[in-house]
Amino acid sequence: MSENNFSINRRSSVGVRVGSIMLGGGAPVVVQSMTNTDTVDEVATVEQVAQLARAGSELVRITVNSMEAAKAVAGIRARLDEMGCHVPLVGDFHFNGHKLLTSYPECAKALAKFRINPGNVGHGKKRDEQFATLIETACKYDKPVRIGVNWGSLDPEMLARIMDENAASSNPQDAKYVMREALIASALESAAKAEEIGLNRNKIVLSCKVSGVQDLIMVYRDLAARCDYALHLGLTEAGMGSKGIVASTAALAILLQEGIGDTIRISLTPEPGGSRSREVIVAQEILQTMGLRAFVPLVAACPGCGRTTSTYFQELAESIQAYVRDEMIVWRGQYDGVENMTLAVMGCVVNGPGESKHANIGISLPGSGETPVAPVFVDGQKTVTLKGDNIANEFRAIVDQYVSEKYPRKVV
Ligand code: SF4
């Protein structure tokens, strides 16, 4: 729900506490992310977790894939706490999680949640034993678990069983349907087993990730209708750059609009040298542009056209968005509601003043052939006209002044 005139009926789900963060049970949709450092490298992992948390990730998942990685987890937690970064850590376990968690109780204690994939727990009798060990460890340390099914690693026995059942039915469905059904059955049956072992419903989060937009929507609609566990949404292997962003947004926006999803992760492949934090920014922007949450003031900007041949307004739009994102690290702790502020940077007078009036603060740069002045609107009123070489700095100063005068100081 937001201040806009719309409402979304969130699916009702059982709330799960993950450290200091609440997932589901009516809590706002949580943004999470995952590191891509080698967890054994404590320094690099701490640095990336802190970077993701600074960008706004409310939970950060780390790989725990070896004895060395499990050994490093408690140290990572301690270093983060020393830095004042208390973001809850989620451990990602595959194949050997049962051994790692029982061999390193300090690792189990330092994590706020375990993520296990029922397709990667083991096979046959071992699967059940190892799954039980994981769940018993979660119960012992009072930790929630995400049962995260992925179509790239579906339990083969489960898939074979569902294929057989489908073939024997009077109305057999196509292979895609069988795959979707196997994903959902794997999540639900694993959750039921976890409950039988003793894990409370308020310690269980489910996910069923696929890489196709339509498949993801169908899987989650069905999963959401068949249970009330908290749900983690995400497109797996979303891809790189605009493709990954568009595919994730297309799928998640539809589900979120239907009230489905308690936490989201955007699985973007970073460009070489690109920042891991981009996945956090994309997740926040999906939620914020949909009016579901507010994190950072957003800048509206026109696309530009033949009426403005200068790139100045593009540079100003980019620099002011970066500026408010950086400043939010401090503003968030000082001012109430500043994340709802809206800015507009426009390329000429055609739509410039109009759009500027709709924002809290808007500036309209001169288009080709227009007088080289930039009117600024604050809460719909023209307050000043900027000109000369210092427009960017003067505009930033107007933003700073607006923040300090408009938003109440937080009581610390
Ligand atoms: S505001 Fe002006 S420069 Fe920007 S797209 Fe519209 S007409 Fe073009």
Short mmCIF file of C-alpha atoms and ligand atoms in Angstrom, two decimals:
data_model
loop_
_atom_site.label_atom_id
_atom_site.label_comp_id
_atom_site.label_asym_id
_atom_site.label_seq_id
_atom_site.Cartn_x
_atom_site.Cartn_y
_atom_site.Cartn_z
CA MET A 1 0.00 0.00 0.00
CA SER A 2 1.23 3.49 -0.61
CA GLU A 3 0.21 7.10 -0.58
CA ASN A 4 -0.88 6.65 -4.21
CA ASN A 5 -4.46 5.69 -4.99
CA PHE A 6 -4.04 1.97 -5.27
CA SER A 7 -3.97 -0.96 -2.98
CA ILE A 8 -2.50 -4.40 -3.26
CA ASN A 9 -3.96 -7.22 -1.23
CA ARG A 10 -0.87 -8.99 -0.04
CA ARG A 11 -1.18 -12.74 0.17
CA SER A 12 -1.34 -13.69 3.80
CA SER A 13 1.74 -15.61 4.87
CA VAL A 14 3.28 -16.86 8.09
CA GLY A 15 5.83 -14.31 9.34
CA VAL A 16 9.42 -15.53 9.67
CA ARG A 17 11.99 -13.62 11.72
CA VAL A 18 15.47 -13.63 10.19
CA GLY A 19 17.72 -11.93 12.72
CA SER A 20 16.36 -8.39 12.96
CA ILE A 21 14.30 -8.67 9.77
CA MET A 22 10.73 -9.91 9.40
CA LEU A 23 9.76 -11.81 6.25
CA GLY A 24 6.08 -12.25 5.47
CA GLY A 25 3.25 -11.95 7.98
CA GLY A 26 2.36 -8.57 6.46
CA ALA A 27 5.90 -7.12 6.73
CA PRO A 28 7.11 -4.97 3.81
CA VAL A 29 8.75 -6.93 0.98
CA VAL A 30 12.41 -7.44 1.95
CA VAL A 31 15.35 -6.86 -0.41
CA GLN A 32 18.11 -9.41 -0.30
CA SER A 33 21.25 -10.21 -2.26
CA MET A 34 24.13 -12.65 -2.42
CA THR A 35 27.89 -12.24 -2.44
CA ASN A 36 30.11 -13.63 -5.18
CA THR A 37 33.33 -13.64 -3.18
CA ASP A 38 35.04 -16.80 -1.96
CA THR A 39 33.71 -17.05 1.59
CA VAL A 40 37.11 -18.36 2.71
CA ASP A 41 38.44 -14.90 1.87
CA GLU A 42 37.05 -13.23 4.97
CA VAL A 43 38.28 -9.75 4.13
CA ALA A 44 36.80 -9.71 0.62
CA THR A 45 33.53 -11.24 1.84
CA VAL A 46 33.17 -8.77 4.70
CA GLU A 47 33.85 -5.91 2.30
CA GLN A 48 31.23 -7.10 -0.18
CA VAL A 49 28.59 -7.86 2.46
CA ALA A 50 29.10 -4.37 3.89
CA GLN A 51 28.86 -2.87 0.40
CA LEU A 52 25.60 -4.74 -0.30
CA ALA A 53 24.20 -3.71 3.09
CA ARG A 54 25.16 -0.07 2.47
CA ALA A 55 23.35 -0.24 -0.86
CA GLY A 56 20.25 -1.35 1.05
CA SER A 57 20.32 -5.14 1.10
CA GLU A 58 18.40 -6.17 4.20
CA LEU A 59 19.70 -9.76 4.17
CA VAL A 60 22.89 -11.00 2.54
CA ARG A 61 23.48 -14.62 1.55
CA ILE A 62 26.93 -16.13 1.43
CA THR A 63 28.08 -19.44 0.00
CA VAL A 64 29.07 -22.06 2.56
CA ASN A 65 30.50 -24.81 0.43
CA SER A 66 33.51 -26.23 2.28
CA MET A 67 34.95 -26.79 5.75
CA GLU A 68 37.15 -23.71 5.26
CA ALA A 69 34.15 -21.59 4.29
CA ALA A 70 32.15 -22.85 7.28
CA LYS A 71 35.13 -22.04 9.50
CA ALA A 72 35.24 -18.48 8.13
CA VAL A 73 31.57 -17.63 8.78
CA ALA A 74 31.83 -16.75 12.48
CA GLY A 75 34.84 -14.52 11.75
CA ILE A 76 32.91 -12.76 8.97
CA ARG A 77 30.03 -12.12 11.35
CA ALA A 78 32.36 -10.80 14.05
CA ARG A 79 34.18 -8.45 11.65
CA LEU A 80 30.90 -7.09 10.31
CA ASP A 81 29.60 -6.48 13.83
CA GLU A 82 32.83 -4.68 14.72
CA MET A 83 32.23 -2.38 11.74
CA GLY A 84 28.68 -1.72 12.94
CA CYS A 85 27.20 -3.69 10.03
CA HIS A 86 24.56 -5.97 11.55
CA VAL A 87 22.90 -7.19 8.35
CA PRO A 88 21.67 -10.79 8.91
CA LEU A 89 23.71 -13.40 7.02
CA VAL A 90 22.11 -16.34 5.25
CA GLY A 91 24.24 -19.44 4.57
CA ASP A 92 23.79 -21.17 1.22
CA PHE A 93 24.31 -24.93 1.55
CA HIS A 94 24.48 -27.63 -1.10
CA PHE A 95 25.48 -31.31 -0.86
CA ASN A 96 27.54 -31.08 2.37
CA GLY A 97 25.48 -28.66 4.48
CA HIS A 98 24.63 -31.35 7.04
CA LYS A 99 28.33 -32.00 7.67
CA LEU A 100 29.34 -28.34 7.70
CA LEU A 101 26.65 -27.25 10.11
CA THR A 102 27.26 -30.10 12.54
CA SER A 103 31.07 -29.79 12.35
CA TYR A 104 31.02 -26.02 12.88
CA PRO A 105 28.38 -25.03 15.41
CA GLU A 106 29.87 -21.50 15.41
CA CYS A 107 28.93 -21.25 11.73
CA ALA A 108 25.36 -22.35 12.48
CA LYS A 109 25.11 -19.84 15.31
CA ALA A 110 26.54 -16.93 13.29
CA LEU A 111 24.03 -17.36 10.47
CA ALA A 112 20.54 -15.90 10.70
CA LYS A 113 19.04 -18.37 8.23
CA PHE A 114 20.04 -21.47 6.28
CA ARG A 115 19.18 -21.92 2.63
CA ILE A 116 18.96 -25.51 1.51
CA ASN A 117 18.03 -26.95 -1.86
CA PRO A 118 16.13 -30.24 -1.57
CA GLY A 119 17.53 -31.30 -4.95
CA ASN A 120 21.09 -30.99 -3.64
CA VAL A 121 20.81 -32.61 -0.24
CA GLY A 122 21.63 -36.19 -1.24
CA HIS A 123 20.00 -39.21 -2.82
CA GLY A 124 17.76 -42.03 -1.62
CA LYS A 125 18.02 -42.89 2.05
CA LYS A 126 20.95 -40.50 2.51
CA ARG A 127 18.82 -37.65 1.24
CA ASP A 128 16.29 -38.10 4.03
CA GLU A 129 18.96 -38.47 6.71
CA GLN A 130 20.93 -35.46 5.53
CA PHE A 131 17.81 -33.35 5.16
CA ALA A 132 16.79 -34.34 8.69
CA THR A 133 20.24 -33.36 10.02
CA LEU A 134 19.95 -29.93 8.40
CA ILE A 135 16.50 -29.35 9.84
CA GLU A 136 17.45 -30.67 13.29
CA THR A 137 20.41 -28.26 13.30
CA ALA A 138 18.07 -25.39 12.41
CA CYS A 139 15.76 -26.42 15.28
CA LYS A 140 18.68 -26.75 17.69
CA TYR A 141 19.94 -23.22 16.96
CA ASP A 142 16.47 -21.76 16.44
CA LYS A 143 17.19 -20.69 12.85
CA PRO A 144 14.76 -20.33 9.96
CA VAL A 145 15.34 -22.22 6.74
CA ARG A 146 14.62 -21.35 3.15
CA ILE A 147 13.74 -24.43 1.20
CA GLY A 148 14.91 -23.17 -2.16
CA VAL A 149 14.04 -25.36 -5.12
CA ASN A 150 15.68 -24.62 -8.45
CA TRP A 151 14.73 -26.16 -11.75
CA GLY A 152 18.40 -26.62 -12.61
CA SER A 153 18.77 -29.02 -9.70
CA LEU A 154 15.41 -30.68 -9.25
CA ASP A 155 15.44 -33.86 -7.22
CA PRO A 156 15.57 -36.52 -10.01
CA GLU A 157 13.59 -39.06 -7.99
CA MET A 158 10.82 -36.56 -7.41
CA LEU A 159 10.77 -35.60 -11.08
CA ALA A 160 10.62 -39.27 -12.16
CA ARG A 161 7.75 -39.93 -9.74
CA ILE A 162 5.71 -36.99 -10.98
CA MET A 163 6.39 -37.90 -14.60
CA ASP A 164 5.11 -41.42 -13.91
CA GLU A 165 2.02 -40.11 -12.15
CA ASN A 166 1.36 -37.74 -15.03
CA ALA A 167 1.78 -40.51 -17.65
CA ALA A 168 -0.64 -42.73 -15.73
CA SER A 169 -3.27 -40.02 -15.32
CA SER A 170 -6.37 -39.87 -17.51
CA ASN A 171 -5.43 -36.35 -18.61
CA PRO A 172 -1.63 -36.20 -18.98
CA GLN A 173 -0.12 -32.71 -19.15
CA ASP A 174 2.86 -31.43 -21.14
CA ALA A 175 6.50 -31.58 -19.97
CA LYS A 176 6.54 -27.96 -18.77
CA TYR A 177 3.56 -28.60 -16.55
CA VAL A 178 5.28 -31.65 -15.09
CA MET A 179 8.40 -29.63 -14.39
CA ARG A 180 6.41 -26.90 -12.64
CA GLU A 181 4.47 -29.45 -10.62
CA ALA A 182 7.72 -31.18 -9.61
CA LEU A 183 9.19 -27.87 -8.39
CA ILE A 184 6.16 -27.07 -6.28
CA ALA A 185 5.82 -30.61 -4.95
CA SER A 186 9.50 -30.63 -4.00
CA ALA A 187 9.09 -27.39 -2.02
CA LEU A 188 5.83 -28.37 -0.33
CA GLU A 189 6.82 -31.94 0.49
CA SER A 190 10.17 -30.77 1.88
CA ALA A 191 8.41 -28.16 4.01
CA ALA A 192 5.99 -30.79 5.32
CA LYS A 193 8.94 -33.05 6.20
CA ALA A 194 10.69 -30.18 7.93
CA GLU A 195 7.58 -29.57 10.04
CA GLU A 196 7.37 -33.28 10.89
CA ILE A 197 10.98 -33.14 12.07
CA GLY A 198 10.08 -30.24 14.33
CA LEU A 199 10.68 -27.00 12.46
CA ASN A 200 7.89 -24.55 13.13
CA ARG A 201 5.97 -23.03 10.21
CA ASN A 202 7.25 -19.63 11.27
CA LYS A 203 10.77 -20.84 10.48
CA ILE A 204 10.09 -21.84 6.88
CA VAL A 205 10.46 -19.78 3.71
CA LEU A 206 9.93 -21.31 0.27
CA SER A 207 11.22 -20.51 -3.19
CA CYS A 208 10.83 -22.25 -6.57
CA LYS A 209 13.13 -20.56 -9.04
CA VAL A 210 13.12 -20.94 -12.80
CA SER A 211 14.69 -18.79 -15.52
CA GLY A 212 11.62 -18.21 -17.71
CA VAL A 213 9.28 -15.31 -16.95
CA GLN A 214 6.01 -17.10 -17.74
CA ASP A 215 7.08 -20.26 -15.94
CA LEU A 216 8.01 -18.26 -12.84
CA ILE A 217 4.65 -16.51 -12.79
CA MET A 218 2.75 -19.80 -13.16
CA VAL A 219 4.86 -21.58 -10.53
CA TYR A 220 4.48 -18.85 -7.91
CA ARG A 221 0.77 -18.31 -8.50
CA ASP A 222 0.25 -22.01 -7.91
CA LEU A 223 2.65 -22.20 -4.96
CA ALA A 224 1.05 -19.14 -3.35
CA ALA A 225 -2.40 -20.67 -3.65
CA ARG A 226 -1.32 -23.99 -2.16
CA CYS A 227 0.37 -22.82 1.05
CA ASP A 228 0.80 -19.93 3.43
CA TYR A 229 4.56 -20.15 3.90
CA ALA A 230 6.52 -16.93 3.36
CA LEU A 231 7.79 -16.80 -0.23
CA HIS A 232 11.15 -15.69 -1.61
CA LEU A 233 10.81 -14.50 -5.22
CA GLY A 234 13.46 -14.42 -7.86
CA LEU A 235 14.19 -15.42 -11.39
CA THR A 236 17.19 -17.72 -11.40
CA GLU A 237 19.99 -17.07 -13.88
CA ALA A 238 18.27 -13.84 -14.92
CA GLY A 239 21.28 -12.86 -17.00
CA MET A 240 23.37 -9.80 -17.62
CA GLY A 241 22.61 -6.11 -18.05
CA SER A 242 19.27 -4.97 -19.37
CA LYS A 243 18.11 -8.53 -20.17
CA GLY A 244 18.49 -9.63 -16.57
CA ILE A 245 16.82 -6.50 -15.26
CA VAL A 246 13.92 -6.62 -17.71
CA ALA A 247 13.24 -10.33 -17.24
CA SER A 248 13.36 -10.05 -13.44
CA THR A 249 11.18 -6.96 -13.41
CA ALA A 250 8.62 -8.42 -15.81
CA ALA A 251 8.19 -11.55 -13.70
CA LEU A 252 8.39 -10.04 -10.24
CA ALA A 253 6.21 -7.02 -10.96
CA ILE A 254 3.29 -9.22 -11.99
CA LEU A 255 3.60 -11.41 -8.91
CA LEU A 256 4.11 -8.49 -6.53
CA GLN A 257 1.09 -6.73 -8.02
CA GLU A 258 -0.92 -9.86 -7.18
CA GLY A 259 0.33 -9.63 -3.60
CA ILE A 260 2.69 -12.60 -3.96
CA GLY A 261 6.19 -12.44 -2.49
CA ASP A 262 7.69 -11.58 0.90
CA THR A 263 11.30 -11.09 -0.14
CA ILE A 264 13.00 -10.61 -3.50
CA ARG A 265 16.43 -11.19 -4.92
CA ILE A 266 17.51 -10.11 -8.39
CA SER A 267 20.03 -12.64 -9.72
CA LEU A 268 21.94 -10.34 -12.06
CA THR A 269 25.21 -11.39 -13.62
CA PRO A 270 27.51 -8.40 -13.07
CA GLU A 271 29.51 -7.17 -16.07
CA PRO A 272 33.23 -7.86 -15.55
CA GLY A 273 34.34 -5.29 -13.00
CA GLY A 274 30.72 -4.23 -12.43
CA SER A 275 29.35 -3.62 -8.96
CA ARG A 276 27.54 -6.42 -7.16
CA SER A 277 25.34 -3.77 -5.55
CA ARG A 278 23.47 -3.26 -8.80
CA GLU A 279 21.19 -6.19 -7.96
CA VAL A 280 20.20 -4.40 -4.74
CA ILE A 281 19.48 -1.14 -6.55
CA VAL A 282 17.34 -2.95 -9.14
CA ALA A 283 15.38 -4.75 -6.40
CA GLN A 284 14.76 -1.48 -4.58
CA GLU A 285 13.76 0.28 -7.79
CA ILE A 286 11.24 -2.43 -8.65
CA LEU A 287 9.59 -2.05 -5.24
CA GLN A 288 9.81 1.73 -5.23
CA THR A 289 8.60 2.40 -8.75
CA MET A 290 5.64 0.10 -8.01
CA GLY A 291 4.86 2.17 -4.93
CA LEU A 292 5.39 -0.78 -2.58
CA ARG A 293 8.27 0.69 -0.60
CA ALA A 294 10.49 3.75 -0.64
CA PHE A 295 14.26 3.56 -0.21
CA VAL A 296 15.95 6.46 -1.96
CA PRO A 297 14.58 9.62 -3.63
CA LEU A 298 14.01 8.86 -7.29
CA VAL A 299 14.85 11.20 -10.13
CA ALA A 300 12.43 11.53 -13.03
CA ALA A 301 14.17 12.63 -16.21
CA CYS A 302 12.98 13.12 -19.76
CA PRO A 303 14.53 10.93 -22.45
CA GLY A 304 15.84 13.92 -24.40
CA CYS A 305 15.09 14.56 -28.05
CA GLY A 306 16.01 16.93 -30.86
CA ARG A 307 14.97 19.89 -28.74
CA THR A 308 18.03 19.49 -26.57
CA THR A 309 21.31 18.60 -28.21
CA SER A 310 23.35 19.18 -25.06
CA THR A 311 24.02 16.21 -22.78
CA TYR A 312 24.02 18.49 -19.75
CA PHE A 313 20.60 17.46 -18.46
CA GLN A 314 21.57 13.78 -18.76
CA GLU A 315 24.74 14.40 -16.75
CA LEU A 316 22.80 16.37 -14.15
CA ALA A 317 20.14 13.64 -13.86
CA GLU A 318 22.83 10.99 -13.39
CA SER A 319 24.89 12.99 -10.93
CA ILE A 320 21.91 14.03 -8.80
CA GLN A 321 20.62 10.42 -8.62
CA ALA A 322 24.09 9.28 -7.51
CA TYR A 323 24.27 12.19 -5.06
CA VAL A 324 20.97 11.42 -3.32
CA ARG A 325 21.80 7.71 -3.20
CA ASP A 326 25.10 8.49 -1.44
CA GLU A 327 23.54 11.07 0.86
CA MET A 328 20.79 8.64 1.86
CA ILE A 329 23.34 6.70 3.92
CA VAL A 330 23.39 9.72 6.26
CA TRP A 331 19.89 11.15 5.63
CA ARG A 332 18.26 7.82 6.46
CA GLY A 333 19.48 8.11 10.03
CA GLN A 334 18.64 11.81 10.34
CA TYR A 335 15.36 12.59 8.60
CA ASP A 336 11.95 10.94 8.60
CA GLY A 337 10.42 10.28 5.18
CA VAL A 338 13.24 11.68 3.04
CA GLU A 339 13.19 8.49 0.93
CA ASN A 340 9.82 9.64 -0.48
CA MET A 341 11.27 12.83 -1.98
CA THR A 342 10.95 13.09 -5.78
CA LEU A 343 13.19 15.02 -8.14
CA ALA A 344 12.86 15.87 -11.82
CA VAL A 345 15.57 16.86 -14.28
CA MET A 346 14.17 17.86 -17.66
CA GLY A 347 15.78 18.73 -20.97
CA CYS A 348 13.71 21.72 -22.16
CA VAL A 349 10.64 23.86 -21.51
CA VAL A 350 8.18 21.63 -23.44
CA ASN A 351 7.53 19.27 -20.52
CA GLY A 352 10.14 20.63 -18.13
CA PRO A 353 8.15 23.02 -15.94
CA GLY A 354 5.09 20.74 -15.91
CA GLU A 355 7.03 17.67 -14.79
CA SER A 356 9.07 19.80 -12.39
CA LYS A 357 5.87 20.95 -10.69
CA HIS A 358 4.87 17.34 -10.03
CA ALA A 359 8.14 16.61 -8.22
CA ASN A 360 9.22 17.95 -4.84
CA ILE A 361 12.11 19.65 -6.61
CA GLY A 362 12.40 19.97 -10.40
CA ILE A 363 14.75 21.69 -12.75
CA SER A 364 14.24 22.37 -16.41
CA LEU A 365 17.44 22.82 -18.39
CA PRO A 366 17.50 25.01 -21.50
CA GLY A 367 16.83 23.24 -24.79
CA SER A 368 18.45 24.24 -28.09
CA GLY A 369 17.80 27.89 -28.88
CA GLU A 370 16.23 28.58 -25.49
CA THR A 371 17.52 31.24 -23.11
CA PRO A 372 20.37 29.59 -21.16
CA VAL A 373 18.56 29.56 -17.83
CA ALA A 374 17.19 26.74 -15.68
CA PRO A 375 14.04 27.42 -13.67
CA VAL A 376 13.75 25.43 -10.44
CA PHE A 377 10.41 24.45 -8.92
CA VAL A 378 10.02 23.48 -5.27
CA ASP A 379 6.73 21.86 -4.29
CA GLY A 380 5.14 23.21 -7.45
CA GLN A 381 6.34 26.81 -7.09
CA LYS A 382 9.06 28.41 -9.15
CA THR A 383 11.64 29.55 -6.61
CA VAL A 384 14.77 30.46 -8.53
CA THR A 385 16.28 30.46 -12.00
CA LEU A 386 19.80 29.10 -12.21
CA LYS A 387 22.33 30.06 -14.86
CA GLY A 388 26.04 29.89 -15.53
CA ASP A 389 28.58 27.14 -14.91
CA ASN A 390 27.61 26.18 -11.38
CA ILE A 391 24.07 24.89 -11.93
CA ALA A 392 24.80 21.34 -10.68
CA ASN A 393 26.28 22.51 -7.38
CA GLU A 394 23.55 25.07 -6.84
CA PHE A 395 20.89 22.44 -7.53
CA ARG A 396 22.50 20.08 -5.02
CA ALA A 397 22.48 22.87 -2.43
CA ILE A 398 18.75 23.40 -3.07
CA VAL A 399 18.17 19.67 -2.52
CA ASP A 400 20.20 19.74 0.74
CA GLN A 401 18.30 22.73 2.02
CA TYR A 402 14.94 21.16 1.12
CA VAL A 403 15.82 17.96 2.98
CA SER A 404 16.90 19.77 6.12
CA GLU A 405 13.83 22.05 6.17
CA LYS A 406 11.12 19.68 4.95
CA TYR A 407 11.74 16.38 6.74
CA PRO A 408 11.50 16.13 10.51
CA ARG A 409 14.67 15.24 12.36
CA LYS A 410 14.67 11.73 13.76
CA VAL A 411 14.83 11.46 17.49
CA VAL A 412 17.91 9.36 18.22
S1 SF4 B 1 11.30 17.72 -22.12
FE1 SF4 B 1 12.07 18.69 -23.98
S2 SF4 B 1 14.05 17.71 -24.33
FE2 SF4 B 1 12.96 16.40 -22.91
S3 SF4 B 1 12.00 14.90 -24.24
FE3 SF4 B 1 10.48 16.51 -23.85
S4 SF4 B 1 10.68 17.90 -25.57
FE4 SF4 B 1 12.53 16.61 -25.56
#
